[in-house]
């Protein structure tokens, strides 16, 4: 190795945190969060160092500065607050403080009883730019002079609105609720129930060719409405609306009225086309054909989607395809929509998502994308790193205590970049736990979804405990709403329970974060307990995972929890009050029932 041409930096800045994949991707935060920064900073010799966080918010060209304070063993820490959505940048700057270094050396020599300090004071006079200097005046001089400046790499923080971290979702097919107008009439009730997002499956025209019939039959009967995911007809494609739902004007009115009530309308972004989609004629090159000229319809064995064709991201005009999809998203953003649930993003190229989300949020940083990718951990986490604000999870399949512990452990490992949205059910997923457990199973899963994760959702029918599969062993609903319109009304027996849970979530900051969870020993695997704390707000949750029988056990609150030896709690689900203690606390719960205890009631 040759000798460096430039003087190498002697200050070392290592272990900068937070960062993801050595700085390749930004960490995630939401508006109002404090970004806690640490770094290991040192230099050879005995010089006194100074350090600071340099940061820039979205659209800013000048750096602002926040000091770092030294801790033990060369570790420094500091923080800064992010107050608006978008990409923030930060880096560490470190330097030698020549004045502080001189003063520290002088103090040590005075403390050691050294009397002859003329040489040291002459050096100090030059450093401070004065002709005469005494020990007293030298030690009183202001420190802060910077030399030998060094910088870390520049890292990024992707900041979303709070809705990117915390929110309650309700999924509905608008055709079962009287279209946009019918949904709009129910907005005040959804607001009372505490929902933050109403998610609508695709609202676009539905194709006729190979249209699916009821219960996913391959032949549609007269009057069958088809699957909303078979996008496109003579009425238009991804930038058009199914006429039976209403007009674009009515959608805009729905979005506007919802926002006045604190509710966002989320649209489904599904990159797939029915055989009747205009793109089939306008851009035939965007679709992959077999050697015999036929198009390959979508399949996910054993599921077959004869009514859907996938676009070919490997076609020669891939740039045109990317731009068209970008324009689709911006069209709906122009209608006021700022939340998108993305269907199967893991089946599309990762660079496309990184580009699309980056381009959209550069101009509209308030936009939130939710990834629906039920796949392996590597692609799931890669999508989150690429820009998705939230991600579906495997929560619906995690029903035992040990499954839930393992599941949350994985989410906590990903907490810097992966925000879970725990849907308790979806139009595709009716887990056997719900099929067989009756109302107790629905209540247990609802509490778990709403208290384990800051973001959770339910699909229409959950509040009615709908639990009949199309056939034994299937997770599809009988008479699935994917293939037929129903006559829905917002009056399910679980709605008061949902409303109480959502109120508890809004009133308790501890339930609005993931990383603050601490699991508690219960000495019964049918009981799961955990504590969440945010500042002085502490909540303890205990759930009976058995929907068939009552369960007894204890919940052990450890001494390290910071709670007093005895403390009052109030159950936010029943309003009952108890006195709990550090150590063992008896718990007896009916099938599927829970305690949601606020400490210090």
XYZ file of C-alpha atoms in Angstrom:
601
model
C 0.000 0.000 0.000
C 1.382 3.393 -0.988
C 1.577 6.360 1.378
C -1.564 8.546 1.141
C -1.166 11.770 -0.842
C -3.430 13.678 1.534
C -3.053 13.906 5.276
C -5.357 11.183 6.607
C -8.017 12.044 9.166
C -6.947 11.123 12.683
C -10.408 11.425 14.200
C -12.356 8.183 13.884
C -16.189 8.277 13.644
C -17.553 4.756 13.937
C -20.757 2.881 14.765
C -23.078 5.720 13.782
C -26.666 4.877 14.712
C -29.394 4.732 13.516
C -28.756 3.381 10.052
C -29.955 0.531 7.838
C -27.659 -1.669 5.756
C -24.599 0.542 6.254
C -26.578 3.589 5.172
C -27.911 2.131 1.900
C -31.496 2.786 3.043
C -33.014 5.388 5.368
C -34.351 4.609 8.810
C -38.046 5.351 9.318
C -39.614 7.878 11.664
C -42.874 9.847 11.830
C -43.554 13.543 12.282
C -42.874 14.629 15.861
C -40.406 11.823 16.568
C -37.020 12.453 18.121
C -34.169 10.806 16.242
C -31.685 9.546 18.820
C -28.169 9.502 17.365
C -25.073 7.815 18.777
C -21.539 7.371 17.462
C -18.175 6.104 18.657
C -15.710 9.011 18.250
C -12.026 8.998 19.208
C -8.563 10.138 18.187
C -5.051 9.075 19.000
C -3.382 11.148 21.689
C -4.991 13.248 24.403
C -6.726 15.989 22.438
C -10.184 17.114 23.550
C -12.810 16.468 20.910
C -16.094 18.106 20.062
C -18.897 16.684 17.931
C -22.299 17.597 16.558
C -25.131 16.280 14.411
C -25.486 18.160 11.150
C -28.958 17.788 9.628
C -31.131 19.001 6.747
C -34.888 18.673 6.370
C -36.777 18.150 3.098
C -36.131 21.008 0.691
C -33.503 22.640 2.886
C -30.101 23.555 1.440
C -28.323 24.600 4.658
C -27.302 22.316 7.492
C -28.496 22.879 11.056
C -26.499 21.674 14.034
C -27.273 19.879 17.287
C -24.445 19.117 19.760
C -23.397 15.614 20.672
C -22.499 14.933 24.283
C -19.741 12.505 25.335
C -20.704 9.433 27.321
C -18.449 6.639 28.552
C -15.963 4.729 26.414
C -15.825 7.175 23.471
C -19.590 6.986 22.914
C -21.363 10.229 22.022
C -25.091 10.874 21.852
C -27.532 13.537 20.733
C -30.867 13.923 19.028
C -32.965 16.031 16.718
C -36.690 16.269 16.049
C -38.319 15.729 12.662
C -41.301 18.012 12.157
C -42.469 17.305 8.599
C -42.642 14.363 6.185
C -40.016 13.628 3.575
C -36.362 12.600 3.431
C -34.090 14.110 6.100
C -30.288 13.911 5.962
C -27.839 13.865 8.841
C -24.161 13.267 9.452
C -21.711 13.514 12.323
C -19.069 16.236 12.385
C -16.190 15.868 14.855
C -13.208 18.072 15.508
C -10.300 18.778 17.838
C -11.081 21.661 20.202
C -7.647 23.272 20.477
C -8.611 25.646 23.279
C -10.316 22.939 25.329
C -7.345 20.635 24.754
C -4.923 23.328 25.978
C -7.110 24.047 29.003
C -7.386 20.387 29.945
C -3.606 19.945 29.793
C -3.163 23.105 31.879
C -5.638 21.889 34.526
C -3.850 18.564 34.871
C -0.490 20.257 35.340
C -1.875 22.696 37.916
C -3.518 19.802 39.753
C -0.198 17.939 39.717
C 1.500 20.917 41.423
C 3.609 21.990 38.455
C 4.739 25.582 39.067
C 6.670 26.558 35.963
C 3.972 27.005 33.307
C 5.566 29.834 31.314
C 6.006 27.704 28.213
C 2.452 26.462 28.329
C 1.084 29.971 28.824
C 3.119 31.253 25.861
C 1.544 28.575 23.688
C -1.871 29.518 25.043
C -1.300 33.202 24.302
C -0.633 32.368 20.645
C -3.653 30.083 20.532
C -5.961 32.686 22.079
C -4.450 35.642 20.223
C -3.383 37.633 23.269
C -0.047 39.052 24.423
C -0.301 38.138 28.091
C -1.980 35.178 29.694
C -2.337 33.935 33.246
C -3.472 30.552 34.393
C -6.773 32.013 35.558
C -7.510 33.857 32.309
C -6.437 30.846 30.264
C -8.906 28.575 32.043
C -11.708 31.133 31.674
C -11.279 31.532 27.902
C -14.192 30.212 25.821
C -13.536 26.842 24.218
C -14.973 25.685 20.914
C -12.276 26.335 18.320
C -12.484 23.615 15.653
C -9.605 22.034 13.784
C -8.996 18.655 12.127
C -12.673 18.437 11.178
C -13.913 15.004 10.198
C -17.283 13.829 8.921
C -19.183 10.591 8.882
C -21.083 9.418 5.832
C -24.395 11.170 5.261
C -27.359 9.080 6.400
C -31.079 9.514 5.777
C -34.317 9.417 7.744
C -37.551 8.733 5.861
C -40.245 10.631 7.768
C -43.931 9.873 7.287
C -47.032 11.380 8.774
C -48.053 9.768 12.064
C -50.551 7.709 10.056
C -47.556 5.874 8.646
C -46.957 4.430 12.109
C -50.307 4.499 13.891
C -53.830 3.985 12.637
C -56.940 1.793 12.632
C -58.047 0.501 9.220
C -61.383 -0.797 7.958
C -61.574 -2.537 4.582
C -64.818 -2.429 2.594
C -66.082 -3.074 -0.923
C -67.984 0.112 -1.801
C -70.338 -1.786 -4.134
C -71.760 -3.520 -1.041
C -72.429 -0.201 0.706
C -74.257 1.774 -1.981
C -71.170 3.001 -3.828
C -69.303 6.179 -2.939
C -72.501 7.933 -1.889
C -73.437 5.149 0.523
C -69.971 5.103 2.096
C -70.052 8.882 2.430
C -73.277 8.712 4.444
C -71.604 6.386 6.946
C -68.463 8.476 7.453
C -69.657 10.028 10.753
C -70.282 6.542 12.162
C -66.857 5.311 11.061
C -65.374 8.363 12.775
C -67.273 7.556 15.993
C -65.897 4.021 15.867
C -62.370 5.449 15.782
C -61.240 4.345 12.333
C -58.466 6.363 10.690
C -58.466 4.722 7.252
C -61.184 3.268 5.019
C -59.472 1.030 2.486
C -61.297 0.355 -0.793
C -60.310 -2.560 -3.052
C -59.892 -1.566 -6.728
C -62.555 0.925 -7.804
C -61.860 0.623 -11.538
C -64.035 -0.810 -14.338
C -64.198 -4.621 -14.230
C -63.543 -6.717 -17.342
C -66.080 -9.005 -18.977
C -63.824 -11.572 -20.661
C -63.322 -14.629 -18.392
C -65.229 -12.808 -15.629
C -65.413 -14.893 -12.487
C -68.754 -15.974 -11.057
C -69.786 -16.384 -7.470
C -67.426 -18.325 -5.225
C -64.690 -17.951 -7.847
C -66.488 -20.122 -10.398
C -64.938 -19.984 -13.854
C -68.228 -19.144 -15.552
C -70.122 -15.988 -14.660
C -73.889 -16.024 -14.633
C -75.891 -13.093 -15.989
C -75.673 -10.248 -13.505
C -72.464 -11.433 -11.820
C -70.355 -8.402 -11.006
C -66.897 -10.002 -11.201
C -63.739 -9.403 -9.191
C -62.561 -5.792 -8.733
C -59.015 -7.035 -9.251
C -59.844 -7.841 -12.905
C -59.117 -4.246 -13.829
C -60.170 -2.632 -17.091
C -62.999 -2.637 -19.619
C -64.346 -0.481 -22.421
C -65.091 2.037 -19.649
C -61.367 2.550 -19.006
C -58.420 1.248 -17.009
C -56.453 2.166 -13.907
C -57.341 5.850 -14.081
C -61.084 5.222 -14.488
C -63.897 4.371 -12.058
C -66.408 1.540 -12.224
C -69.592 3.439 -13.194
C -71.793 1.578 -10.704
C -69.738 3.020 -7.814
C -70.178 6.659 -8.785
C -68.215 9.375 -10.527
C -64.815 10.898 -9.961
C -66.607 13.948 -8.585
C -68.314 11.734 -5.999
C -64.990 10.112 -5.104
C -63.433 13.528 -4.565
C -66.357 14.489 -2.349
C -65.945 11.259 -0.359
C -62.225 11.892 0.130
C -62.796 15.519 1.151
C -65.595 14.743 3.601
C -63.606 11.873 5.118
C -60.593 14.095 5.766
C -62.798 16.614 7.558
C -63.687 13.805 9.975
C -60.075 12.652 10.396
C -60.414 9.661 8.051
C -58.284 8.840 4.999
C -59.641 6.974 1.966
C -57.045 4.422 0.834
C -57.155 3.036 -2.697
C -55.841 -0.280 -3.949
C -52.995 -0.098 -6.468
C -53.023 -3.432 -8.288
C -50.755 -3.710 -11.325
C -52.739 -6.197 -13.390
C -55.258 -6.056 -16.196
C -58.365 -7.849 -17.357
C -58.316 -9.014 -20.986
C -60.476 -5.958 -21.761
C -58.110 -3.355 -20.317
C -57.315 -0.558 -22.830
C -53.588 -1.238 -22.416
C -54.002 -4.598 -24.181
C -54.734 -2.703 -27.411
C -52.744 0.463 -26.766
C -49.566 -1.271 -25.536
C -49.583 -4.961 -26.524
C -45.814 -4.984 -25.988
C -46.385 -4.585 -22.237
C -47.708 -8.152 -21.994
C -45.861 -11.424 -22.310
C -47.108 -13.935 -24.840
C -46.429 -17.640 -25.220
C -44.869 -18.962 -28.435
C -48.379 -19.665 -29.788
C -49.350 -16.009 -29.290
C -51.628 -16.482 -26.295
C -51.314 -14.424 -23.144
C -50.481 -16.056 -19.830
C -53.131 -15.341 -17.228
C -52.195 -14.891 -13.579
C -51.760 -17.965 -11.371
C -50.677 -18.674 -7.826
C -51.331 -22.419 -7.609
C -53.743 -23.683 -6.542
C -55.369 -20.297 -7.234
C -56.035 -19.431 -10.878
C -57.000 -15.998 -12.163
C -58.220 -16.483 -15.734
C -59.721 -12.976 -15.605
C -56.326 -11.277 -15.021
C -53.169 -10.723 -17.054
C -49.952 -9.461 -15.512
C -47.851 -6.815 -17.220
C -44.349 -7.727 -18.353
C -41.772 -5.552 -16.600
C -39.101 -7.036 -18.861
C -40.597 -5.686 -22.082
C -38.587 -3.339 -24.319
C -40.804 -0.366 -23.426
C -40.410 -0.838 -19.683
C -39.761 2.885 -19.250
C -43.124 3.652 -20.794
C -44.784 1.167 -18.443
C -43.073 2.691 -15.415
C -44.187 6.170 -16.446
C -47.775 5.060 -17.036
C -47.992 3.515 -13.566
C -46.456 6.646 -12.057
C -49.104 8.723 -13.831
C -51.859 6.477 -12.465
C -50.764 7.109 -8.884
C -50.488 10.849 -9.460
C -53.971 10.887 -10.994
C -55.488 9.612 -7.753
C -53.240 11.855 -5.655
C -54.778 14.670 -7.687
C -58.169 13.461 -6.455
C -57.003 13.913 -2.870
C -55.998 10.292 -2.193
C -52.801 10.056 -0.145
C -52.863 6.411 1.029
C -52.362 3.405 -1.271
C -52.498 -0.274 -0.442
C -50.324 -2.041 -3.035
C -51.326 -5.514 -4.187
C -48.534 -8.113 -4.370
C -45.596 -5.708 -4.753
C -43.136 -8.581 -4.345
C -44.064 -9.823 -7.833
C -42.797 -6.574 -9.390
C -39.191 -5.335 -9.644
C -37.756 -3.789 -6.497
C -36.009 -0.972 -8.435
C -39.397 0.024 -9.822
C -40.832 0.540 -6.328
C -37.801 2.442 -5.137
C -38.136 4.758 -8.145
C -41.925 5.116 -8.056
C -42.259 5.790 -4.328
C -39.294 8.152 -4.399
C -40.726 10.111 -7.336
C -44.227 10.362 -5.868
C -43.057 11.362 -2.400
C -40.554 13.880 -3.706
C -43.500 16.049 -4.715
C -46.056 14.610 -2.281
C -44.237 13.521 0.898
C -47.570 13.023 2.644
C -48.374 9.946 0.522
C -48.281 6.585 2.340
C -47.814 3.196 0.645
C -48.825 -0.089 2.340
C -47.174 -3.256 1.035
C -49.309 -6.401 0.763
C -46.507 -8.912 0.336
C -47.087 -12.290 1.981
C -43.759 -13.818 1.053
C -40.308 -14.576 2.441
C -38.628 -12.227 4.929
C -35.951 -11.025 2.490
C -38.308 -9.557 -0.137
C -40.713 -8.322 2.539
C -37.994 -6.341 4.285
C -36.443 -5.187 1.002
C -39.775 -3.605 0.001
C -39.963 -1.816 3.338
C -36.442 -0.480 2.886
C -37.274 0.613 -0.658
C -39.907 3.038 0.591
C -43.114 1.333 1.725
C -44.306 3.080 4.881
C -46.177 0.031 6.161
C -46.293 -3.685 5.452
C -48.733 -6.520 5.922
C -47.484 -9.287 8.191
C -48.048 -12.951 8.977
C -50.059 -11.977 12.047
C -53.178 -13.837 10.874
C -51.281 -17.126 11.042
C -49.691 -16.513 14.466
C -52.143 -17.726 17.072
C -50.217 -19.467 19.861
C -48.156 -17.734 22.530
C -44.863 -19.003 21.172
C -45.784 -18.092 17.602
C -46.635 -14.574 18.717
C -43.416 -14.214 20.719
C -41.334 -15.317 17.735
C -43.351 -13.060 15.412
C -42.886 -9.953 17.559
C -39.221 -10.755 18.050
C -38.718 -10.620 14.300
C -40.665 -7.363 13.959
C -38.548 -5.789 16.688
C -35.385 -6.745 14.816
C -36.778 -4.852 11.800
C -38.083 -1.857 13.747
C -35.806 0.736 12.122
C -37.381 0.238 8.691
C -40.412 -2.104 8.852
C -43.752 -0.894 10.189
C -46.300 -3.700 10.591
C -49.997 -3.411 9.868
C -51.691 -6.362 11.543
C -54.938 -7.117 9.744
C -57.044 -9.567 11.728
C -58.703 -10.838 8.538
C -58.768 -10.012 4.827
C -61.066 -11.016 1.928
C -58.533 -13.801 1.212
C -57.677 -14.897 4.742
C -60.197 -16.449 7.118
C -57.942 -18.406 9.448
C -59.194 -21.621 11.001
C -58.806 -20.017 14.440
C -61.670 -17.685 13.495
C -63.572 -20.412 11.649
C -63.707 -22.630 14.727
C -63.472 -20.260 17.695
C -66.698 -18.271 17.488
C -66.971 -14.802 18.992
C -64.279 -15.435 21.670
C -61.735 -16.015 18.886
C -62.711 -12.755 17.179
C -62.385 -10.789 20.415
C -58.984 -12.271 21.256
C -57.595 -11.587 17.791
C -59.001 -8.063 17.799
C -57.281 -7.183 21.073
C -54.008 -8.717 19.913
C -54.050 -6.880 16.581
C -54.975 -3.545 18.154
C -52.482 -3.658 21.033
C -49.465 -5.528 19.668
C -49.193 -3.315 16.586
C -49.688 0.452 16.301
C -51.443 -0.122 12.956
C -54.086 -2.801 12.518
C -57.110 -3.473 10.358
C -60.268 -5.509 9.948
C -62.218 -6.403 6.831
C -66.008 -6.034 6.658
C -67.779 -8.901 8.345
C -65.269 -9.245 11.170
C -67.600 -7.230 13.398
C -70.298 -9.800 12.593
C -68.004 -12.746 13.352
C -68.356 -14.083 9.799
C -66.486 -17.369 9.879
C -67.763 -19.806 7.237
C -65.211 -20.958 4.639
C -66.100 -21.907 1.103
C -65.013 -25.464 1.910
C -63.228 -27.286 4.769
C -59.513 -26.540 4.788
C -59.896 -23.324 2.786
C -59.221 -19.794 4.013
C -61.615 -18.332 1.411
C -65.014 -17.117 2.592
C -68.151 -18.808 1.317
C -70.018 -16.418 -0.975
C -66.895 -14.275 -1.051
C -67.436 -10.567 -1.500
C -64.609 -10.615 -4.023
C -67.033 -12.098 -6.546
C -70.440 -10.734 -5.547
C -71.957 -7.617 -4.059
C -73.552 -7.858 -0.633
C -75.942 -5.604 1.237
C -73.695 -4.405 4.057
C -74.688 -2.317 7.062
C -72.583 -0.991 9.909
C -74.265 -2.732 12.823
C -72.239 -5.797 13.818
C -72.333 -6.926 17.475
C -68.564 -6.416 17.923
C -68.661 -2.725 16.980
C -68.996 -1.413 20.568
C -65.934 -3.497 21.450
C -64.076 -2.099 18.421
C -65.005 1.435 19.427
C -63.748 0.937 22.965
C -60.464 -0.503 21.714
C -59.905 2.322 19.245
C -60.624 4.885 21.944
C -58.078 3.207 24.222
C -55.521 3.283 21.401
C -56.004 7.013 20.859
C -55.941 7.896 24.546
C -52.847 5.843 25.405
C -49.585 6.739 23.710
C -48.099 3.453 24.866
C -50.337 1.645 22.340
C -49.145 3.825 19.469
C -45.659 2.301 19.163
C -44.164 -1.123 18.550
C -40.672 -0.934 20.010
C -41.828 -0.321 23.609
C -43.286 -3.803 24.181
C -42.035 -6.019 27.034
C -43.463 -9.527 27.335
C -44.463 -10.793 30.779
C -44.334 -14.322 32.162
C -47.775 -15.903 32.701
C -46.913 -19.516 33.667
C -49.695 -20.639 31.287
C -49.098 -20.913 27.542
C -52.764 -20.131 26.876
C -52.216 -16.666 28.348
C -50.010 -14.011 26.773
C -49.100 -10.850 28.656
C -47.131 -7.749 27.769
C -46.421 -4.262 29.051
C -46.114 -1.112 26.939
C -44.751 2.178 28.249
C -44.450 5.609 26.693
C -43.143 8.140 29.247
C -45.639 8.032 32.142
C -48.290 6.111 30.168
C -48.138 2.395 31.018
C -50.525 -0.285 29.744
C -50.571 -3.992 30.595
C -52.359 -6.448 28.292
C -53.261 -10.054 29.087
C -55.145 -12.202 26.542
C -56.657 -15.657 26.885
C -55.668 -17.287 23.596
C -58.048 -20.203 24.196
C -61.428 -19.465 22.565
C -62.933 -22.677 23.923
C -62.337 -22.517 27.660
C -61.433 -20.275 30.627
C -57.791 -20.039 31.647
C -56.060 -19.111 34.910
C -52.509 -18.073 35.603
C -50.383 -15.209 36.795
C -48.884 -12.158 35.214
C -45.464 -11.430 36.650
C -44.527 -7.747 36.653
C -40.729 -7.569 37.067
C -39.055 -5.226 39.548
C -37.177 -3.672 36.647
C -40.437 -2.342 35.200
C -40.037 0.844 37.223
C -43.512 0.517 38.750
C -44.114 0.893 42.498
C -44.553 -2.177 44.750
C -48.344 -1.794 44.485
C -50.271 0.170 41.902
C -53.846 0.726 40.751
C -55.015 -0.364 37.308
C -58.257 0.167 35.396
C -59.447 -2.256 32.719
C -60.184 -0.137 29.647
C -62.449 -2.877 28.277
C -64.653 -3.385 31.342
C -63.942 -0.311 33.547
C -63.140 -2.651 36.460
C -60.355 -1.517 38.803
C -57.762 -3.646 40.581
C -54.623 -3.333 42.661
C -51.629 -4.993 41.079
C -48.155 -5.587 42.477
C -44.571 -6.098 41.435
C -44.288 -9.871 41.124
C -47.137 -12.346 40.684
C -50.677 -11.186 39.899
C -53.509 -13.700 39.574
C -55.413 -13.642 36.290
C -58.539 -15.591 35.385
C -60.100 -14.973 31.984
C -63.128 -16.404 30.186
C -62.639 -17.860 26.667
C -60.985 -15.356 24.359
C -61.263 -12.546 26.905
C -58.628 -9.957 27.770
C -57.448 -7.417 30.299
C -56.392 -4.052 28.886
C -55.083 -2.371 32.032
C -54.015 1.231 32.297
C -51.632 1.724 35.211
C -52.419 4.547 37.616
C -56.131 4.606 36.844
